[in-house]
Short mmCIF file of C-alpha atoms in Angstrom, two decimals:
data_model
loop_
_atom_site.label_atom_id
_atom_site.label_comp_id
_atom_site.label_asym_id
_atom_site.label_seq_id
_atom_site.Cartn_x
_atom_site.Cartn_y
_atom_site.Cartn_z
CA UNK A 1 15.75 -29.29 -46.06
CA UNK A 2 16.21 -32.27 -43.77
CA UNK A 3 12.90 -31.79 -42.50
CA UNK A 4 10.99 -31.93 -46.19
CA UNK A 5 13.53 -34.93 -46.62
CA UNK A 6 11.42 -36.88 -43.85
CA UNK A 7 8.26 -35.63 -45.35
CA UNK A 8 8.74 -37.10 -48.24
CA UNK A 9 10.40 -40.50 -46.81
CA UNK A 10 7.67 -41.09 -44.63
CA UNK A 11 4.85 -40.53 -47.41
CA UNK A 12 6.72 -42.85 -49.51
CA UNK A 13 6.27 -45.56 -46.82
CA UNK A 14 2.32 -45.26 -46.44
CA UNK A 15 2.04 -45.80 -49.95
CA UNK A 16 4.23 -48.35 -50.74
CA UNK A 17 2.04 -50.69 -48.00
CA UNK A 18 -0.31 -53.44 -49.59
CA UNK A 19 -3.85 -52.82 -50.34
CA UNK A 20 -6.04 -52.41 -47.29
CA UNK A 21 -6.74 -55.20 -45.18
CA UNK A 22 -10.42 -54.88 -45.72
CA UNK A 23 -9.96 -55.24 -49.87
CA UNK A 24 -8.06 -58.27 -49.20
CA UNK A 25 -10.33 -59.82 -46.20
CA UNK A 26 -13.41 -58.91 -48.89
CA UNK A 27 -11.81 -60.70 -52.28
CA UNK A 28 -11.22 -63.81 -49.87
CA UNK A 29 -14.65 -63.61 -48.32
CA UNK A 30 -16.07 -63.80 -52.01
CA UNK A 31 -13.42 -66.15 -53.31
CA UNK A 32 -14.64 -68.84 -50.06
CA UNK A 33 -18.52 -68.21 -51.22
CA UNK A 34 -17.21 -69.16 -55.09
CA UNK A 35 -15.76 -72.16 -53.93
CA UNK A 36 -19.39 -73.06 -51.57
CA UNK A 37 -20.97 -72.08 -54.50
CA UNK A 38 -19.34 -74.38 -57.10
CA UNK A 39 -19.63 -77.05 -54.82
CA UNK A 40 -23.03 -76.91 -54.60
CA UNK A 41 -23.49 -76.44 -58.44
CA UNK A 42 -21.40 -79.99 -58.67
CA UNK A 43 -24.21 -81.42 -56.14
CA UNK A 44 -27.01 -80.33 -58.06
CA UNK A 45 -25.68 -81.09 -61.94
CA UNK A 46 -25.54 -84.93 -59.60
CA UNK A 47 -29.38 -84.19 -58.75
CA UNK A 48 -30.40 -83.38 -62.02
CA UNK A 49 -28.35 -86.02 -63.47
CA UNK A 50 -30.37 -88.43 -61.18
CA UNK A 51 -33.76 -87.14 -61.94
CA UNK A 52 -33.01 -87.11 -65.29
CA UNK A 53 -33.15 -90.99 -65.27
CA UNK A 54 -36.68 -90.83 -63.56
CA UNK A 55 -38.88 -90.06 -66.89
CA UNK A 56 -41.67 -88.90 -64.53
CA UNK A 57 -40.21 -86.46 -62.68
CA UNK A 58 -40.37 -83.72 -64.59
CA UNK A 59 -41.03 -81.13 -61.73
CA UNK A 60 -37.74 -82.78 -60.12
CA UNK A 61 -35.60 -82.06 -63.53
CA UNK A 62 -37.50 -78.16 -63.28
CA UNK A 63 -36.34 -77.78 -59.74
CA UNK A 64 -32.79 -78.82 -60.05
CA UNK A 65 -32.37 -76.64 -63.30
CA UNK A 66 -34.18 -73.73 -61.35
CA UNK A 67 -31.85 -73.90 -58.35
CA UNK A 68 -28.70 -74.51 -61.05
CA UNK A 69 -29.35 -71.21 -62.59
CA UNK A 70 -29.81 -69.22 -59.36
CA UNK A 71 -26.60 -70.55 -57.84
CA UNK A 72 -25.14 -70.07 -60.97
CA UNK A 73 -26.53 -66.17 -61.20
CA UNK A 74 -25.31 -66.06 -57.50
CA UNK A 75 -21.92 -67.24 -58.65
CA UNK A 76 -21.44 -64.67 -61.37
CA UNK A 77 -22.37 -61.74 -59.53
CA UNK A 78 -19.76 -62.95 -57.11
CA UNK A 79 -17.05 -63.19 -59.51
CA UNK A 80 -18.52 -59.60 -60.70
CA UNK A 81 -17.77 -58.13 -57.24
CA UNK A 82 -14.15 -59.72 -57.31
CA UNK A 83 -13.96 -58.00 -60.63
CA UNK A 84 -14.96 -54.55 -58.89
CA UNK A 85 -12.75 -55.19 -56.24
CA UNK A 86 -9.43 -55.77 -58.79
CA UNK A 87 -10.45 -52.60 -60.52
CA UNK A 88 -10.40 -50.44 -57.55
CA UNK A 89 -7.06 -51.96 -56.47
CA UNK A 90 -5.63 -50.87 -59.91
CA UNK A 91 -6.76 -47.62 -59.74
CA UNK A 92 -5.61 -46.91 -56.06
CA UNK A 93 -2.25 -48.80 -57.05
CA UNK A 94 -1.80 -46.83 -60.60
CA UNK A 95 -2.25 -43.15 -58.18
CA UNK A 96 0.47 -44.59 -55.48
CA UNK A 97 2.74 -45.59 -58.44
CA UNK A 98 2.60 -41.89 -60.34
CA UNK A 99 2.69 -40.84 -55.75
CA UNK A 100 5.91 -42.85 -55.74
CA UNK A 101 7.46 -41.82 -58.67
CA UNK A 102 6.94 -37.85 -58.17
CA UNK A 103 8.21 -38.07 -54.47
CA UNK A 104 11.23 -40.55 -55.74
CA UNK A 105 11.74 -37.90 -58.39
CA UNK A 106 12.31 -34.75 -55.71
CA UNK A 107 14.38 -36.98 -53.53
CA UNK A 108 16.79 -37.41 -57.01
CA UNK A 109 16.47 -33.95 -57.48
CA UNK A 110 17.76 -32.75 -54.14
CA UNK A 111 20.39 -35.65 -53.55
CA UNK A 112 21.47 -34.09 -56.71
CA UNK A 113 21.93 -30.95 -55.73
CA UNK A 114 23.75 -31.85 -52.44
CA UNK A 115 26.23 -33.83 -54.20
CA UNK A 116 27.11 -30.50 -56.39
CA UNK A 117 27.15 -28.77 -53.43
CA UNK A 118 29.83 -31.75 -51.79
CA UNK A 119 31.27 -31.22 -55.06
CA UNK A 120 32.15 -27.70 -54.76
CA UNK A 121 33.28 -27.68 -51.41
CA UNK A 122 35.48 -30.61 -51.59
CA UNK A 123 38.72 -29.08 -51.42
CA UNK A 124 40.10 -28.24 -47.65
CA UNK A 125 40.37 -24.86 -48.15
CA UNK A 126 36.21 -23.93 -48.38
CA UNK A 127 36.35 -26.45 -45.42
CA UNK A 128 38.60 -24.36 -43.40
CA UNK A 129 37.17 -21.43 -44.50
CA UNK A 130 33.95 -22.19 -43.54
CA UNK A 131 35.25 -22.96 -39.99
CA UNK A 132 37.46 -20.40 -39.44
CA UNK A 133 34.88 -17.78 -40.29
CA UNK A 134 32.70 -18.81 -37.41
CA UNK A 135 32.45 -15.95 -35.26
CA UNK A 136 33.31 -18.29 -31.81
CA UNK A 137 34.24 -21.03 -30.72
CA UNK A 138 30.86 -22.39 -30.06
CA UNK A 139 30.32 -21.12 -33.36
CA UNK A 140 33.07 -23.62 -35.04
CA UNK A 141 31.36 -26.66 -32.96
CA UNK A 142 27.94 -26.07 -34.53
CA UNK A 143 29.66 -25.79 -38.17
CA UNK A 144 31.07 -29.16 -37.80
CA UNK A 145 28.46 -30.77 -36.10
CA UNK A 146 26.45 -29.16 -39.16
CA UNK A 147 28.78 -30.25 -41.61
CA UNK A 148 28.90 -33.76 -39.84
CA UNK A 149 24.92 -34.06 -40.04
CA UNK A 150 24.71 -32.89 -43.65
CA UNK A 151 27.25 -35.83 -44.67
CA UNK A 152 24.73 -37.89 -42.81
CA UNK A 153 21.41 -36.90 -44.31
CA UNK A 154 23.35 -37.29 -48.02
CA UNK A 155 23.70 -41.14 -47.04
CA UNK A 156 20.59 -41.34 -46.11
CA UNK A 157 18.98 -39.43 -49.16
CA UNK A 158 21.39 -42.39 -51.05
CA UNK A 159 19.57 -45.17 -49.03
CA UNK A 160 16.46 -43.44 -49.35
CA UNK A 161 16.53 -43.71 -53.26
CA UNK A 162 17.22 -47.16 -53.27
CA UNK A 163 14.36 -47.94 -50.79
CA UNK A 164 11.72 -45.85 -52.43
CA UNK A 165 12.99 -47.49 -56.31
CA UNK A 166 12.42 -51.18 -54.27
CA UNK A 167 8.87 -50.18 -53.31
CA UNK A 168 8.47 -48.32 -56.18
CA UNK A 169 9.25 -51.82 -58.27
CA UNK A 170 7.14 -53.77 -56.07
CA UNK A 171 4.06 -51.88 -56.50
CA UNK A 172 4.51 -51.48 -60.17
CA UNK A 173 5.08 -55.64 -59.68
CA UNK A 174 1.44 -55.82 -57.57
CA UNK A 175 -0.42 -53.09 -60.39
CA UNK A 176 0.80 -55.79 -62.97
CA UNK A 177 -0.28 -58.77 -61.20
CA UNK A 178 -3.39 -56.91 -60.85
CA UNK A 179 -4.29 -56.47 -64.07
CA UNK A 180 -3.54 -60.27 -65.16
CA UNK A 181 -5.93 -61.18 -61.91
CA UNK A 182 -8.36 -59.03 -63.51
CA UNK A 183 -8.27 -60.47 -66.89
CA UNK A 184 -7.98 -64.37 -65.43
CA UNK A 185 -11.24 -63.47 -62.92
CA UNK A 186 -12.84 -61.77 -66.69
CA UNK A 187 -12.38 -64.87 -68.47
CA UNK A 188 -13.75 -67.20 -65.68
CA UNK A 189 -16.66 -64.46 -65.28
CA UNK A 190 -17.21 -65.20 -69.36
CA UNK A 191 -17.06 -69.27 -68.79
CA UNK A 192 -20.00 -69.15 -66.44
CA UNK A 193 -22.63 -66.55 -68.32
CA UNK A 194 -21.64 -69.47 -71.36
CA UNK A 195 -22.96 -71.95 -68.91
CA UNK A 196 -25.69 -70.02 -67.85
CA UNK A 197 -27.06 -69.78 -71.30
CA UNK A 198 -26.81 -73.64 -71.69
CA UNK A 199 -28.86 -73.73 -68.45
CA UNK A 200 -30.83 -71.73 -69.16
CA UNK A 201 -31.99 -73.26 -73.01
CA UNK A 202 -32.54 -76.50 -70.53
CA UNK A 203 -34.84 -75.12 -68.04
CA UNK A 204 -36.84 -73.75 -71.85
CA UNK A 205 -36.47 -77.36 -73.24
CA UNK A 206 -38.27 -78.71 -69.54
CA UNK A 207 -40.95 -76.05 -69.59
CA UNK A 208 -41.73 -76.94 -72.58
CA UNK A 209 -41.94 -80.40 -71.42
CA UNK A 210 -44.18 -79.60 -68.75
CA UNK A 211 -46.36 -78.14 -70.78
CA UNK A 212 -47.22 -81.05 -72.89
CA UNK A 213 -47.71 -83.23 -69.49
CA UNK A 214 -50.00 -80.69 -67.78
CA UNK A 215 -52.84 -83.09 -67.00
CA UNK A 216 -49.88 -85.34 -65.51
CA UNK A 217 -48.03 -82.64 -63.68
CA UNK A 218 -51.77 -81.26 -62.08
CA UNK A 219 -51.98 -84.92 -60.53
CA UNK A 220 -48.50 -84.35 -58.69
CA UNK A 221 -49.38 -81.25 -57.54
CA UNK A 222 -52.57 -82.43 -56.02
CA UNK A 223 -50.86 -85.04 -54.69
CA UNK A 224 -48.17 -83.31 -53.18
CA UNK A 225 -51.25 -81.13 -51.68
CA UNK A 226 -53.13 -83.64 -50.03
CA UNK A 227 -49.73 -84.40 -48.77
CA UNK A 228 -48.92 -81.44 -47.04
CA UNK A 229 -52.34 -80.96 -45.72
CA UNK A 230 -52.25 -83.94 -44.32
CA UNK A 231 -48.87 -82.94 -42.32
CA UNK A 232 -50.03 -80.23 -41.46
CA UNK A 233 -52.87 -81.12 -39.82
CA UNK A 234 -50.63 -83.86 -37.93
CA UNK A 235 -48.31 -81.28 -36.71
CA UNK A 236 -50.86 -78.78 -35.58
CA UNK A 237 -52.95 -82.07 -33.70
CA UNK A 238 -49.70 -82.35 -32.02
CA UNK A 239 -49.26 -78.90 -31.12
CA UNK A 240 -52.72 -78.69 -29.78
CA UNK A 241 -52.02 -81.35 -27.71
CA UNK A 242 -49.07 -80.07 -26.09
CA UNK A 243 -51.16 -76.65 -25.83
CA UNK A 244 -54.12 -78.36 -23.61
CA UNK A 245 -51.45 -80.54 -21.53
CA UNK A 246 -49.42 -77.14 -20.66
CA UNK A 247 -52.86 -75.03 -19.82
CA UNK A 248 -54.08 -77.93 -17.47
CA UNK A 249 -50.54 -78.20 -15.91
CA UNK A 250 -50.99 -74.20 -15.07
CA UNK A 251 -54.20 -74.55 -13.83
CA UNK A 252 -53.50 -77.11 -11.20
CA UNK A 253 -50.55 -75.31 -10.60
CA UNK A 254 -52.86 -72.08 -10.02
CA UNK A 255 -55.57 -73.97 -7.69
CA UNK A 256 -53.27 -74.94 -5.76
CA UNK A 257 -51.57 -71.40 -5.21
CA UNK A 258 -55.21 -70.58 -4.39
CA UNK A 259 -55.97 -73.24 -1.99
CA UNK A 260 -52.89 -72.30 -0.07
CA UNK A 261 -53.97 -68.72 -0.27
CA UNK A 262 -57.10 -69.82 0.90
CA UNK A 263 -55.82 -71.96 3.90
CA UNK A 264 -53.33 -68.56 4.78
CA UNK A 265 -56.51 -65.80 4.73
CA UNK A 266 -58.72 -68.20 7.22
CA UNK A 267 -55.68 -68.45 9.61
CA UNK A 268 -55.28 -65.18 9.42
CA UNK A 269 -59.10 -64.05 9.88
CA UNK A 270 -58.69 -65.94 13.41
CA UNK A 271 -55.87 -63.64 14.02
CA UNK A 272 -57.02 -60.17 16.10
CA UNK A 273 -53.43 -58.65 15.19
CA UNK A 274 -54.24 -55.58 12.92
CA UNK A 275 -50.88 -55.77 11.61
CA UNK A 276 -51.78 -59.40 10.43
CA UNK A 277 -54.59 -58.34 8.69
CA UNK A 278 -53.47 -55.89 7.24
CA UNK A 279 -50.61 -57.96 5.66
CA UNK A 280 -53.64 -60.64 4.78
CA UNK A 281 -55.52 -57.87 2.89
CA UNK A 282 -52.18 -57.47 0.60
CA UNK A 283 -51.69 -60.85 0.05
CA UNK A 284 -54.90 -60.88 -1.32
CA UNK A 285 -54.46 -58.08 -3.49
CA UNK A 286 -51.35 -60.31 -4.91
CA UNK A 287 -53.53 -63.38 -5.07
CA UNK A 288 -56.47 -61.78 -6.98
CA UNK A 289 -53.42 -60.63 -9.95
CA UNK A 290 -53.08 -64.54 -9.93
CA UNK A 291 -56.31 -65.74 -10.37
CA UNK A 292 -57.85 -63.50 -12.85
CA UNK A 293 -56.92 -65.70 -15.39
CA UNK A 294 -54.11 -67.14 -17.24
CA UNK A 295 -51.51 -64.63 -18.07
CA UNK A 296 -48.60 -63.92 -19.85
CA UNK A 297 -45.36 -64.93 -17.03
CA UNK A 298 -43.14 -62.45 -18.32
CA UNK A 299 -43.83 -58.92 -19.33
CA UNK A 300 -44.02 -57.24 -22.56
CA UNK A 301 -44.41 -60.82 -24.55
CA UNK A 302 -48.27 -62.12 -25.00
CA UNK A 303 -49.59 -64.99 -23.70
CA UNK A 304 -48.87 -68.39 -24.74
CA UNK A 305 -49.38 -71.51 -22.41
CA UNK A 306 -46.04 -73.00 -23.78
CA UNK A 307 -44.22 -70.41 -21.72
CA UNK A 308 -46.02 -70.49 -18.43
CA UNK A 309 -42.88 -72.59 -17.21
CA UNK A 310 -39.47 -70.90 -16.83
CA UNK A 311 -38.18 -73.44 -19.17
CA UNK A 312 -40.59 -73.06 -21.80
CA UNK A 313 -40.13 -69.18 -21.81
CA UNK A 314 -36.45 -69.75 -22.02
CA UNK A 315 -36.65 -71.85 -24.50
CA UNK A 316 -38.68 -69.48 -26.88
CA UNK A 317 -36.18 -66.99 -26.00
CA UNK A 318 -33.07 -68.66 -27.32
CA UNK A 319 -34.80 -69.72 -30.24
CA UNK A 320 -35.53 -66.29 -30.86
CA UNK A 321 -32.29 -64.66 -30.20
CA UNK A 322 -30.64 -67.20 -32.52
CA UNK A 323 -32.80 -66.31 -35.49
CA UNK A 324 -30.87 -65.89 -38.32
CA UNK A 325 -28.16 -67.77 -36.73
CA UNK A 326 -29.46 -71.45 -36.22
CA UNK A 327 -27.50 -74.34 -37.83
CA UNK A 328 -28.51 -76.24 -40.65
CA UNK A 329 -30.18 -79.69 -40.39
CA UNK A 330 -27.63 -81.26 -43.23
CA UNK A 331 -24.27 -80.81 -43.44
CA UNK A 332 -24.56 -80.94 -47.36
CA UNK A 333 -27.65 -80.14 -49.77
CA UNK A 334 -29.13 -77.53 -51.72
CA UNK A 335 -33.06 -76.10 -51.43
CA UNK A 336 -34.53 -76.80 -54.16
CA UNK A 337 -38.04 -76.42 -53.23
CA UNK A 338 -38.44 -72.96 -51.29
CA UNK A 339 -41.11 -71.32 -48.26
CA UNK A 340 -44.42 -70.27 -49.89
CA UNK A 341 -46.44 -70.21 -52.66
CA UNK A 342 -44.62 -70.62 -55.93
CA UNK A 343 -45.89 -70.93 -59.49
CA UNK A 344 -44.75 -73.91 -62.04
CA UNK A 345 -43.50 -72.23 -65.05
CA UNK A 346 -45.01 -72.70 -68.40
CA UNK A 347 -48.36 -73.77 -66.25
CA UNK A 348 -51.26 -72.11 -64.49
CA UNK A 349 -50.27 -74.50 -61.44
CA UNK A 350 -49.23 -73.11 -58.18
CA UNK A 351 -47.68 -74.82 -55.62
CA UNK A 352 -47.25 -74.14 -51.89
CA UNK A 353 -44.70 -74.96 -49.16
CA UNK A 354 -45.00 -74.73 -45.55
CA UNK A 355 -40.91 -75.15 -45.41
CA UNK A 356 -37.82 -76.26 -47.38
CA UNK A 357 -37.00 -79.42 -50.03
CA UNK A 358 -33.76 -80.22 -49.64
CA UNK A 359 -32.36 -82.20 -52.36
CA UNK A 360 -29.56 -84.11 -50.88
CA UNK A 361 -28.22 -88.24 -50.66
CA UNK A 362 -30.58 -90.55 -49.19
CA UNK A 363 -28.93 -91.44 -45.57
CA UNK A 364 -27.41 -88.57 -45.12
CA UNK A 365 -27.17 -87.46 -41.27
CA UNK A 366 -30.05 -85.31 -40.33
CA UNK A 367 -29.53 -82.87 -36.82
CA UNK A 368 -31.72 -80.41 -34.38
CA UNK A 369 -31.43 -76.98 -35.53
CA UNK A 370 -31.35 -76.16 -32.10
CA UNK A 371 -31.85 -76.94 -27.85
CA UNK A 372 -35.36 -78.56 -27.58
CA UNK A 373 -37.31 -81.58 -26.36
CA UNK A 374 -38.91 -84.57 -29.42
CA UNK A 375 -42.32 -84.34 -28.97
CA UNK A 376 -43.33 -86.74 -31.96
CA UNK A 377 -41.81 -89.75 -33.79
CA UNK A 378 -43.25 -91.52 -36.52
CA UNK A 379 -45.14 -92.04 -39.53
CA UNK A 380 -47.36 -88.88 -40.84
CA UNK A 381 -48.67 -90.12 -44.58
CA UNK A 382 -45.89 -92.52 -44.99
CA UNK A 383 -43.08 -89.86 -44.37
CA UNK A 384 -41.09 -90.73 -41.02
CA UNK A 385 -40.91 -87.56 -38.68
CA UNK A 386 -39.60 -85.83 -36.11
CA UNK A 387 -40.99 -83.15 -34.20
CA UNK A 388 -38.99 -80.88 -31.72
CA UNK A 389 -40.32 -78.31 -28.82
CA UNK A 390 -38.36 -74.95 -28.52
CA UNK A 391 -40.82 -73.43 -26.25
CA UNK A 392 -43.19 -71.92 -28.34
CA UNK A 393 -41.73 -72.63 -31.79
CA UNK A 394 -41.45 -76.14 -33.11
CA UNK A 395 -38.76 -77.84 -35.89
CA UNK A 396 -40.26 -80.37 -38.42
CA UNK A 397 -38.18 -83.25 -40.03
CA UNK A 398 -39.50 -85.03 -42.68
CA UNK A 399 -38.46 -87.59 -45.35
CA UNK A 400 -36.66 -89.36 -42.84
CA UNK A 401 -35.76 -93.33 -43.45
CA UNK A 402 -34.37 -93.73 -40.20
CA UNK A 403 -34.70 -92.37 -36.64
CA UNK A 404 -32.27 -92.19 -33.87
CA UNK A 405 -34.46 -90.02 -31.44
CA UNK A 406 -37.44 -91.08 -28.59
CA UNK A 407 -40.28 -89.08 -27.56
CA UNK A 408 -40.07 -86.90 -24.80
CA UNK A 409 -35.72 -87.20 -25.19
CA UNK A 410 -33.74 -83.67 -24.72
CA UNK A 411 -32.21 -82.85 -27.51
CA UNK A 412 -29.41 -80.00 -28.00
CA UNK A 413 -28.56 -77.91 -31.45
CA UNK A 414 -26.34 -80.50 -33.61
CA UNK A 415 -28.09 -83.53 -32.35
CA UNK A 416 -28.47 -86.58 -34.88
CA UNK A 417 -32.12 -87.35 -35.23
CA UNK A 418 -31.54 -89.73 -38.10
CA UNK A 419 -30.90 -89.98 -41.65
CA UNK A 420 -32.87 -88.87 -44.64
CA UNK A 421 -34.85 -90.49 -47.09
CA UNK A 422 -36.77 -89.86 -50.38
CA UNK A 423 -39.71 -87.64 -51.76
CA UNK A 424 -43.17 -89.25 -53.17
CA UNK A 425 -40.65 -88.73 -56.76
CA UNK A 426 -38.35 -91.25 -55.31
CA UNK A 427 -35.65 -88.90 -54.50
CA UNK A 428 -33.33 -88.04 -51.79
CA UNK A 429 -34.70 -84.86 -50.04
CA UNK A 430 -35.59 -83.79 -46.47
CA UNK A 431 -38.55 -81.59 -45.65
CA UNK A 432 -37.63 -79.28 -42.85
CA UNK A 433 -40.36 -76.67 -41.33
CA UNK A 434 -40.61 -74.29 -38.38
CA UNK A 435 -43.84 -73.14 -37.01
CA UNK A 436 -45.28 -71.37 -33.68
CA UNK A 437 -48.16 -72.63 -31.55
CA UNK A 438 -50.43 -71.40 -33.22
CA UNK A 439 -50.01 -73.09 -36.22
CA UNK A 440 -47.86 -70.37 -38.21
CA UNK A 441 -45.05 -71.69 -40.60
CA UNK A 442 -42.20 -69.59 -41.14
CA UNK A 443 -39.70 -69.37 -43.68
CA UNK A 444 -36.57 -71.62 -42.83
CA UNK A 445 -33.93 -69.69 -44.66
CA UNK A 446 -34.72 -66.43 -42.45
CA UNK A 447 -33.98 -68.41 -39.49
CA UNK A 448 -30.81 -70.84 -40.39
CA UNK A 449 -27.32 -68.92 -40.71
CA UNK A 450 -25.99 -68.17 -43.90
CA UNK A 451 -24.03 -70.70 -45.64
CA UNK A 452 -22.05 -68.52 -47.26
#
């Protein structure tokens, strides 16, 4: 009996403990990317606000709507997974209430019984009887310690009751503050897809807009073409550059290996000891790995003359490694213009990006992404620029009205570079790009850590 007592104490206490620590950490993980996400939704109802008071920029108004409604989609499936989340926690806590109240029932039950069983035996006489009956005297000491214990386990079937009503209560107390959680995160849940339908009757109204200004809207695209042609063609001009300078810095460095080589097989030649030349005729098996060419200094990665240093190849590395995982150039902004080739609704237009608009304040602080050395500053089409070396990959900074860097300076990850300027529309925005040497642009949001 005392033994199911214990049972039933100790499954009392497993489910009278909170909700796991994983529910919890996961509600408050999705409760810190609702608060991000709201204050980014406040920044961009500024931007649209803003371009809303430049009649030309109707692209601008389409782009802040666009990146409105996706936050705002982002936001509701958020609060749709905190909704999940509440649901499960009523449902576990409903099955640990009807847990609790079945095991507090059976303790009731047999407390119940004991004290009829106290109740019967209370007079001396079944006491004595019960002792003198023993059949020894070792006998008699095990009947009272027995007696002794059972008075013992009654108190604590007492104290057990009133521990397993308390935690009982309290998780009755945390189903019910559940369920007005639930209904509170419902209502908020309702407030947005309200919004989202007045957003998304906007972005309609601006299409519609756009439609009636194609011819207009074609000229900024073509502009904005030319535009990033034109940087484009910088950058890679640059990147050549540093190409040519890196493969004639390896070749010297490789004529000169051979010269010495050179100088080391005639002094050995004039040397009769066999064991010399045979240690000459392995050198030059070494030597000839050297000078058949340019090749890649580390194995298993291909060629590229930006790595032929130690530095260079460490530098690709830890850009590499920290893909996915590389800070952001702003401390505040949303992308509102995005990697690729995207189509203008309610036009034929397309229009193509070789990084990410950022729609921010003009001045804000702009920073390296990451460890590198500023191989370019200046003007590229009338956009200010910086452009950093990570070894084989390169950062772009663009829309810049001031810059803090000078060519050739080391730079490390969190670096100011300068502040940010405007977009050909006139508003704040920085254009931020990263590309290889050979001229391939990724996307920036692959590589830069998640915000959220």
């Amino acid at each position: 009996m005392i033994k199911r007592f214990f049972i039933i104490l100790f499954s009392i206490a497993v489910f009278s403990m909170p909700a796991s620590a994983q529910t919890n950490s996961s509600r408050e993980d999705l409760q810190k990317q609702e608060q991000t996400l709201r204050k980014e939704l406040d920044e961009l109802n500024q931007l649209l606000e803003q371009t809303k008071k430049n009649k030309k920029n109707s692209l601008g108004q389409l782009e802040a709507i666009r990146s409105k409604i996706n936050k705002r989609k982002s936001l509701i499936n958020g609060i749709a997974k905190q909704v999940k989340i509440l649901d499960d926690a009523i449902y576990n806590n409903q099955l640990d209430v009807q847990k609790l109240k079945k095991d507090l029932d059976t303790l009731k039950s047999r407390y119940q019984k004991s004290i009829v069983f106290a109740y019967k035996s209370r007079s001396g006489y079944e006491y004595l009887n019960f002792l003198f009956s023993a059949n020894s005297f070792n006998d008699a000491v095990k009947r009272i310690t027995y007696l002794k214990s059972y008075r013992q386990n009654r108190e604590a079937q007492a104290n057990a009751i009133d521990l397993s009503q308390n935690d009982l209560n309290a998780k009755i107390n945390i189903l019910g503050a559940n369920k007005k959680d639930r209904l509170k995160t419902l209502e908020v849940q309702h407030e947005q897809l309200k919004v989202l339908v007045v957003d998304q009757k906007e972005q309609d109204k601006i299409v519609n807009q756009l439609k009636s200004k194609e011819q207009e809207i074609t000229a900024q695209v073509r502009q904005k073409e030319a535009q990033r042609k034109k940087m484009q063609s910088a950058l890679l001009t640059i990147i050549r550059r540093e190409t040519l300078e890196a493969e004639r810095k390896e070749k010297e460095r490789l004529a000169k290996l051979k010269a010495s080589n050179d100088a080391s097989k005639i002094t050995a030649k004039n040397n009769s000891d066999e064991s010399n030349s045979l240690k000459t005729t392995s050198k030059n098996s070494k030597v000839g790995n050297v000078e058949g060419g340019l090749t890649s200094t580390t194995d298993n990665r291909p060629y590229s003359a930006l790595e032929t240093t130690e530095e260079g190849r460490e530098a690709s590395i830890l850009f590499e490694n920290n893909k996915g995982n590389l800070p952001w150039p702003v401390d505040r902004g949303n992308v509102y213009i995005h990697f690729g080739v995207e189509n203008i609704p309610g036009t034929k237009l397309n229009r193509k990006s070789d990084g990410i608009e950022l729609a921010l304040p003009k001045g804000s602080s702009v920073k390296s992404v990451a460890n590198g050395v500023v191989k370019y500053i200046g003007d590229i089409n009338g956009d200010l620029t910086v452009f950093i070396q990570h070894g084989k990959y390169f950062s772009t900074y663009t829309h810049l009205s001031s810059i803090t860097v000078s060519k050739d300076q080391e730079v490390r990850a969190g670096t100011l570079l300068g502040k940010s300027g405007i977009n050909l529309d006139g508003e704040g925005a920085l254009l931020f790009m990263i590309n290889n040497e050979k001229g391939t642009f990724f996307d920036p949001e692959s590589w830069l850590k998640n915000r959220r």
